[in-house]
Amino acid sequence: MRLTTQNSIFAFMAKQKKEIGKVTLSGPELDAQLPHDAEILRIASQYAEFEKQVDQQVNEWLSKVELRHLSGSEKSAYLKKLGHRPLTNEDLATLVLLYGSDAQKQFISAFEDAKTKLTARLAKTANLGLVLKQAGVNYNTYYNRVGKPDLWKPNEMIEIMTVLKRLKL
């Protein structure tokens, strides 16, 4: 009698392991994912160039913007407006949404979407540790980005997508 109870407990635990297991991509699923990977890489690369191009316009926008639109405390926002503190990605997105053209606004929303897609893509990736190590992203950074995808930086996204492409994962 006791033997059957133990067997049923182990069978229950085995079911839990199967349900908890990570879903990985292979074969046709991987081939279907590749266009999305190329899109994420393209958008991240374009966003890195976009940041450089918008740099000149940002100075004009900072002279017009109210402090309440910049992130951080009032003192921090004031220092950002004067150029003594760097702008965050959130600040740049806010400035573009306030003063940018329609094309720039669409580009910001496409980049936000790419960040979310990257997070979902990494959740399905086998050998995640290898990918992160080769991309130069440590685990703490990765877990912060998974919790809040808005924190992804374009250079991190480019590195990760390049590694995924090279390793064909």
PDB file of C-alpha atoms in Angstrom:
ATOM      1  CA  MET A   1       0.000   0.000   0.000  1.00  0.00           C
ATOM      2  CA  ARG A   2       2.767   2.401   0.887  1.00  0.00           C
ATOM      3  CA  LEU A   3       4.576   1.705  -2.389  1.00  0.00           C
ATOM      4  CA  THR A   4       1.608   2.843  -4.488  1.00  0.00           C
ATOM      5  CA  THR A   5       1.340   6.077  -2.496  1.00  0.00           C
ATOM      6  CA  GLN A   6       4.978   6.893  -3.205  1.00  0.00           C
ATOM      7  CA  ASN A   7       4.552   6.099  -6.881  1.00  0.00           C
ATOM      8  CA  SER A   8       1.566   8.410  -7.134  1.00  0.00           C
ATOM      9  CA  ILE A   9       3.505  11.217  -5.438  1.00  0.00           C
ATOM     10  CA  PHE A  10       6.371  10.820  -7.871  1.00  0.00           C
ATOM     11  CA  ALA A  11       3.972  10.706 -10.791  1.00  0.00           C
ATOM     12  CA  PHE A  12       2.427  13.975  -9.581  1.00  0.00           C
ATOM     13  CA  MET A  13       5.859  15.598  -9.248  1.00  0.00           C
ATOM     14  CA  ALA A  14       6.801  14.448 -12.759  1.00  0.00           C
ATOM     15  CA  LYS A  15       3.668  16.100 -14.148  1.00  0.00           C
ATOM     16  CA  GLN A  16       4.626  19.353 -12.444  1.00  0.00           C
ATOM     17  CA  LYS A  17       8.087  19.285 -13.995  1.00  0.00           C
ATOM     18  CA  LYS A  18       6.634  18.844 -17.465  1.00  0.00           C
ATOM     19  CA  GLU A  19       4.245  21.757 -17.000  1.00  0.00           C
ATOM     20  CA  ILE A  20       6.906  24.046 -15.589  1.00  0.00           C
ATOM     21  CA  GLY A  21       9.475  23.226 -18.294  1.00  0.00           C
ATOM     22  CA  LYS A  22      10.727  25.935 -20.654  1.00  0.00           C
ATOM     23  CA  VAL A  23       9.450  26.014 -24.229  1.00  0.00           C
ATOM     24  CA  THR A  24      12.329  26.111 -26.726  1.00  0.00           C
ATOM     25  CA  LEU A  25      12.266  26.756 -30.437  1.00  0.00           C
ATOM     26  CA  SER A  26      13.454  24.269 -33.038  1.00  0.00           C
ATOM     27  CA  GLY A  27      12.783  23.303 -36.634  1.00  0.00           C
ATOM     28  CA  PRO A  28       9.823  25.083 -38.259  1.00  0.00           C
ATOM     29  CA  GLU A  29       9.141  27.130 -35.124  1.00  0.00           C
ATOM     30  CA  LEU A  30      12.663  28.567 -35.310  1.00  0.00           C
ATOM     31  CA  ASP A  31      12.296  29.307 -39.031  1.00  0.00           C
ATOM     32  CA  ALA A  32       9.043  31.165 -38.304  1.00  0.00           C
ATOM     33  CA  GLN A  33      10.814  33.231 -35.622  1.00  0.00           C
ATOM     34  CA  LEU A  34      13.737  34.350 -37.839  1.00  0.00           C
ATOM     35  CA  PRO A  35      11.907  37.248 -39.605  1.00  0.00           C
ATOM     36  CA  HIS A  36      11.022  38.657 -36.174  1.00  0.00           C
ATOM     37  CA  ASP A  37      14.665  38.384 -35.136  1.00  0.00           C
ATOM     38  CA  ALA A  38      15.782  40.306 -38.210  1.00  0.00           C
ATOM     39  CA  GLU A  39      13.148  42.953 -37.509  1.00  0.00           C
ATOM     40  CA  ILE A  40      14.281  43.363 -33.879  1.00  0.00           C
ATOM     41  CA  LEU A  41      17.912  43.689 -34.992  1.00  0.00           C
ATOM     42  CA  ARG A  42      17.007  46.194 -37.720  1.00  0.00           C
ATOM     43  CA  ILE A  43      14.921  48.377 -35.404  1.00  0.00           C
ATOM     44  CA  ALA A  44      17.576  48.350 -32.651  1.00  0.00           C
ATOM     45  CA  SER A  45      20.289  49.327 -35.156  1.00  0.00           C
ATOM     46  CA  GLN A  46      18.145  52.096 -36.590  1.00  0.00           C
ATOM     47  CA  TYR A  47      17.312  53.353 -33.102  1.00  0.00           C
ATOM     48  CA  ALA A  48      21.019  53.634 -32.240  1.00  0.00           C
ATOM     49  CA  GLU A  49      21.449  55.825 -35.340  1.00  0.00           C
ATOM     50  CA  PHE A  50      18.240  57.684 -34.499  1.00  0.00           C
ATOM     51  CA  GLU A  51      19.620  58.656 -31.073  1.00  0.00           C
ATOM     52  CA  LYS A  52      22.677  60.203 -32.748  1.00  0.00           C
ATOM     53  CA  GLN A  53      20.595  62.112 -35.302  1.00  0.00           C
ATOM     54  CA  VAL A  54      18.100  63.435 -32.773  1.00  0.00           C
ATOM     55  CA  ASP A  55      20.901  64.668 -30.510  1.00  0.00           C
ATOM     56  CA  GLN A  56      20.884  68.112 -32.153  1.00  0.00           C
ATOM     57  CA  GLN A  57      17.109  68.452 -31.959  1.00  0.00           C
ATOM     58  CA  VAL A  58      17.102  67.416 -28.302  1.00  0.00           C
ATOM     59  CA  ASN A  59      18.868  70.638 -27.310  1.00  0.00           C
ATOM     60  CA  GLU A  60      16.098  72.673 -28.941  1.00  0.00           C
ATOM     61  CA  TRP A  61      13.423  70.525 -27.334  1.00  0.00           C
ATOM     62  CA  LEU A  62      15.031  70.797 -23.894  1.00  0.00           C
ATOM     63  CA  SER A  63      14.816  74.596 -24.056  1.00  0.00           C
ATOM     64  CA  LYS A  64      11.029  74.320 -24.637  1.00  0.00           C
ATOM     65  CA  VAL A  65      10.105  71.426 -22.329  1.00  0.00           C
ATOM     66  CA  GLU A  66       8.624  71.888 -18.888  1.00  0.00           C
ATOM     67  CA  LEU A  67      10.393  70.185 -15.987  1.00  0.00           C
ATOM     68  CA  ARG A  68       7.384  67.979 -15.247  1.00  0.00           C
ATOM     69  CA  HIS A  69       7.948  66.088 -18.505  1.00  0.00           C
ATOM     70  CA  LEU A  70      11.448  64.933 -17.537  1.00  0.00           C
ATOM     71  CA  SER A  71      11.876  61.955 -15.242  1.00  0.00           C
ATOM     72  CA  GLY A  72      13.343  62.193 -11.769  1.00  0.00           C
ATOM     73  CA  SER A  73      13.058  64.797  -9.062  1.00  0.00           C
ATOM     74  CA  GLU A  74      12.602  68.477  -9.820  1.00  0.00           C
ATOM     75  CA  LYS A  75      16.317  69.121  -9.258  1.00  0.00           C
ATOM     76  CA  SER A  76      17.300  66.187 -11.460  1.00  0.00           C
ATOM     77  CA  ALA A  77      14.954  67.373 -14.217  1.00  0.00           C
ATOM     78  CA  TYR A  78      16.433  70.863 -13.979  1.00  0.00           C
ATOM     79  CA  LEU A  79      19.958  69.465 -14.366  1.00  0.00           C
ATOM     80  CA  LYS A  80      18.821  67.395 -17.359  1.00  0.00           C
ATOM     81  CA  LYS A  81      17.323  70.486 -18.937  1.00  0.00           C
ATOM     82  CA  LEU A  82      20.632  72.326 -18.526  1.00  0.00           C
ATOM     83  CA  GLY A  83      22.520  69.374 -20.011  1.00  0.00           C
ATOM     84  CA  HIS A  84      24.385  68.486 -16.811  1.00  0.00           C
ATOM     85  CA  ARG A  85      22.701  65.089 -16.493  1.00  0.00           C
ATOM     86  CA  PRO A  86      22.189  62.534 -19.251  1.00  0.00           C
ATOM     87  CA  LEU A  87      18.698  61.897 -20.545  1.00  0.00           C
ATOM     88  CA  THR A  88      17.195  58.467 -20.034  1.00  0.00           C
ATOM     89  CA  ASN A  89      15.476  56.518 -22.818  1.00  0.00           C
ATOM     90  CA  GLU A  90      12.192  57.499 -21.198  1.00  0.00           C
ATOM     91  CA  ASP A  91      13.121  61.195 -21.385  1.00  0.00           C
ATOM     92  CA  LEU A  92      14.091  60.900 -25.041  1.00  0.00           C
ATOM     93  CA  ALA A  93      10.831  59.119 -25.840  1.00  0.00           C
ATOM     94  CA  THR A  94       8.862  61.811 -24.008  1.00  0.00           C
ATOM     95  CA  LEU A  95      10.618  64.595 -25.901  1.00  0.00           C
ATOM     96  CA  VAL A  96      10.010  62.893 -29.240  1.00  0.00           C
ATOM     97  CA  LEU A  97       6.348  62.334 -28.402  1.00  0.00           C
ATOM     98  CA  LEU A  98       5.970  65.988 -27.413  1.00  0.00           C
ATOM     99  CA  TYR A  99       7.951  67.714 -30.174  1.00  0.00           C
ATOM    100  CA  GLY A 100       8.946  65.110 -32.774  1.00  0.00           C
ATOM    101  CA  SER A 101       7.513  64.451 -36.197  1.00  0.00           C
ATOM    102  CA  ASP A 102       4.985  61.700 -36.876  1.00  0.00           C
ATOM    103  CA  ALA A 103       7.700  59.484 -38.349  1.00  0.00           C
ATOM    104  CA  GLN A 104       9.808  59.891 -35.204  1.00  0.00           C
ATOM    105  CA  LYS A 105       6.822  59.060 -33.014  1.00  0.00           C
ATOM    106  CA  GLN A 106       6.141  55.889 -35.017  1.00  0.00           C
ATOM    107  CA  PHE A 107       9.788  54.932 -34.730  1.00  0.00           C
ATOM    108  CA  ILE A 108       9.674  55.289 -30.930  1.00  0.00           C
ATOM    109  CA  SER A 109       6.607  53.049 -30.756  1.00  0.00           C
ATOM    110  CA  ALA A 110       8.285  50.477 -33.054  1.00  0.00           C
ATOM    111  CA  PHE A 111      11.329  50.431 -30.764  1.00  0.00           C
ATOM    112  CA  GLU A 112       9.123  49.915 -27.696  1.00  0.00           C
ATOM    113  CA  ASP A 113       7.442  47.008 -29.495  1.00  0.00           C
ATOM    114  CA  ALA A 114      10.852  45.537 -30.411  1.00  0.00           C
ATOM    115  CA  LYS A 115      11.877  45.607 -26.735  1.00  0.00           C
ATOM    116  CA  THR A 116       8.813  43.580 -25.809  1.00  0.00           C
ATOM    117  CA  LYS A 117       9.441  41.127 -28.666  1.00  0.00           C
ATOM    118  CA  LEU A 118      13.046  40.671 -27.561  1.00  0.00           C
ATOM    119  CA  THR A 119      11.961  39.841 -24.025  1.00  0.00           C
ATOM    120  CA  ALA A 120       9.464  37.274 -25.336  1.00  0.00           C
ATOM    121  CA  ARG A 121      12.087  35.852 -27.701  1.00  0.00           C
ATOM    122  CA  LEU A 122      14.631  35.392 -24.928  1.00  0.00           C
ATOM    123  CA  ALA A 123      12.047  33.628 -22.783  1.00  0.00           C
ATOM    124  CA  LYS A 124      11.849  30.928 -25.494  1.00  0.00           C
ATOM    125  CA  THR A 125      15.598  30.669 -26.061  1.00  0.00           C
ATOM    126  CA  ALA A 126      17.556  27.557 -25.198  1.00  0.00           C
ATOM    127  CA  ASN A 127      21.063  28.076 -23.774  1.00  0.00           C
ATOM    128  CA  LEU A 128      20.189  31.532 -22.525  1.00  0.00           C
ATOM    129  CA  GLY A 129      23.286  31.658 -20.321  1.00  0.00           C
ATOM    130  CA  LEU A 130      25.551  31.134 -23.335  1.00  0.00           C
ATOM    131  CA  VAL A 131      23.753  33.846 -25.301  1.00  0.00           C
ATOM    132  CA  LEU A 132      24.002  36.347 -22.450  1.00  0.00           C
ATOM    133  CA  LYS A 133      27.668  35.578 -21.826  1.00  0.00           C
ATOM    134  CA  GLN A 134      28.633  35.998 -25.465  1.00  0.00           C
ATOM    135  CA  ALA A 135      26.573  39.185 -25.745  1.00  0.00           C
ATOM    136  CA  GLY A 136      28.246  40.642 -22.656  1.00  0.00           C
ATOM    137  CA  VAL A 137      25.015  40.986 -20.688  1.00  0.00           C
ATOM    138  CA  ASN A 138      25.131  39.736 -17.103  1.00  0.00           C
ATOM    139  CA  TYR A 139      22.269  37.908 -15.412  1.00  0.00           C
ATOM    140  CA  ASN A 140      21.268  40.805 -13.151  1.00  0.00           C
ATOM    141  CA  THR A 141      20.918  43.116 -16.138  1.00  0.00           C
ATOM    142  CA  TYR A 142      18.909  40.471 -17.995  1.00  0.00           C
ATOM    143  CA  TYR A 143      16.497  39.899 -15.104  1.00  0.00           C
ATOM    144  CA  ASN A 144      15.999  43.652 -14.680  1.00  0.00           C
ATOM    145  CA  ARG A 145      15.231  43.946 -18.395  1.00  0.00           C
ATOM    146  CA  VAL A 146      12.823  41.008 -18.323  1.00  0.00           C
ATOM    147  CA  GLY A 147      10.959  42.590 -15.430  1.00  0.00           C
ATOM    148  CA  LYS A 148      10.839  45.949 -17.177  1.00  0.00           C
ATOM    149  CA  PRO A 149      11.453  45.695 -20.958  1.00  0.00           C
ATOM    150  CA  ASP A 150      11.623  49.493 -21.270  1.00  0.00           C
ATOM    151  CA  LEU A 151      15.148  49.306 -19.833  1.00  0.00           C
ATOM    152  CA  TRP A 152      16.627  47.549 -22.875  1.00  0.00           C
ATOM    153  CA  LYS A 153      19.317  49.620 -24.546  1.00  0.00           C
ATOM    154  CA  PRO A 154      19.787  49.439 -28.305  1.00  0.00           C
ATOM    155  CA  ASN A 155      23.398  48.250 -28.076  1.00  0.00           C
ATOM    156  CA  GLU A 156      22.378  45.386 -25.748  1.00  0.00           C
ATOM    157  CA  MET A 157      19.626  44.391 -28.135  1.00  0.00           C
ATOM    158  CA  ILE A 158      22.018  44.451 -31.097  1.00  0.00           C
ATOM    159  CA  GLU A 159      24.574  42.297 -29.272  1.00  0.00           C
ATOM    160  CA  ILE A 160      21.982  39.726 -28.183  1.00  0.00           C
ATOM    161  CA  MET A 161      20.362  39.482 -31.601  1.00  0.00           C
ATOM    162  CA  THR A 162      23.776  39.143 -33.266  1.00  0.00           C
ATOM    163  CA  VAL A 163      24.659  36.266 -30.927  1.00  0.00           C
ATOM    164  CA  LEU A 164      21.295  34.566 -31.548  1.00  0.00           C
ATOM    165  CA  LYS A 165      21.807  34.886 -35.282  1.00  0.00           C
ATOM    166  CA  ARG A 166      25.374  33.576 -35.116  1.00  0.00           C
ATOM    167  CA  LEU A 167      24.468  30.623 -32.891  1.00  0.00           C
ATOM    168  CA  LYS A 168      21.257  29.962 -34.851  1.00  0.00           C
ATOM    169  CA  LEU A 169      19.193  29.599 -31.688  1.00  0.00           C
TER     170      LEU A 169
END
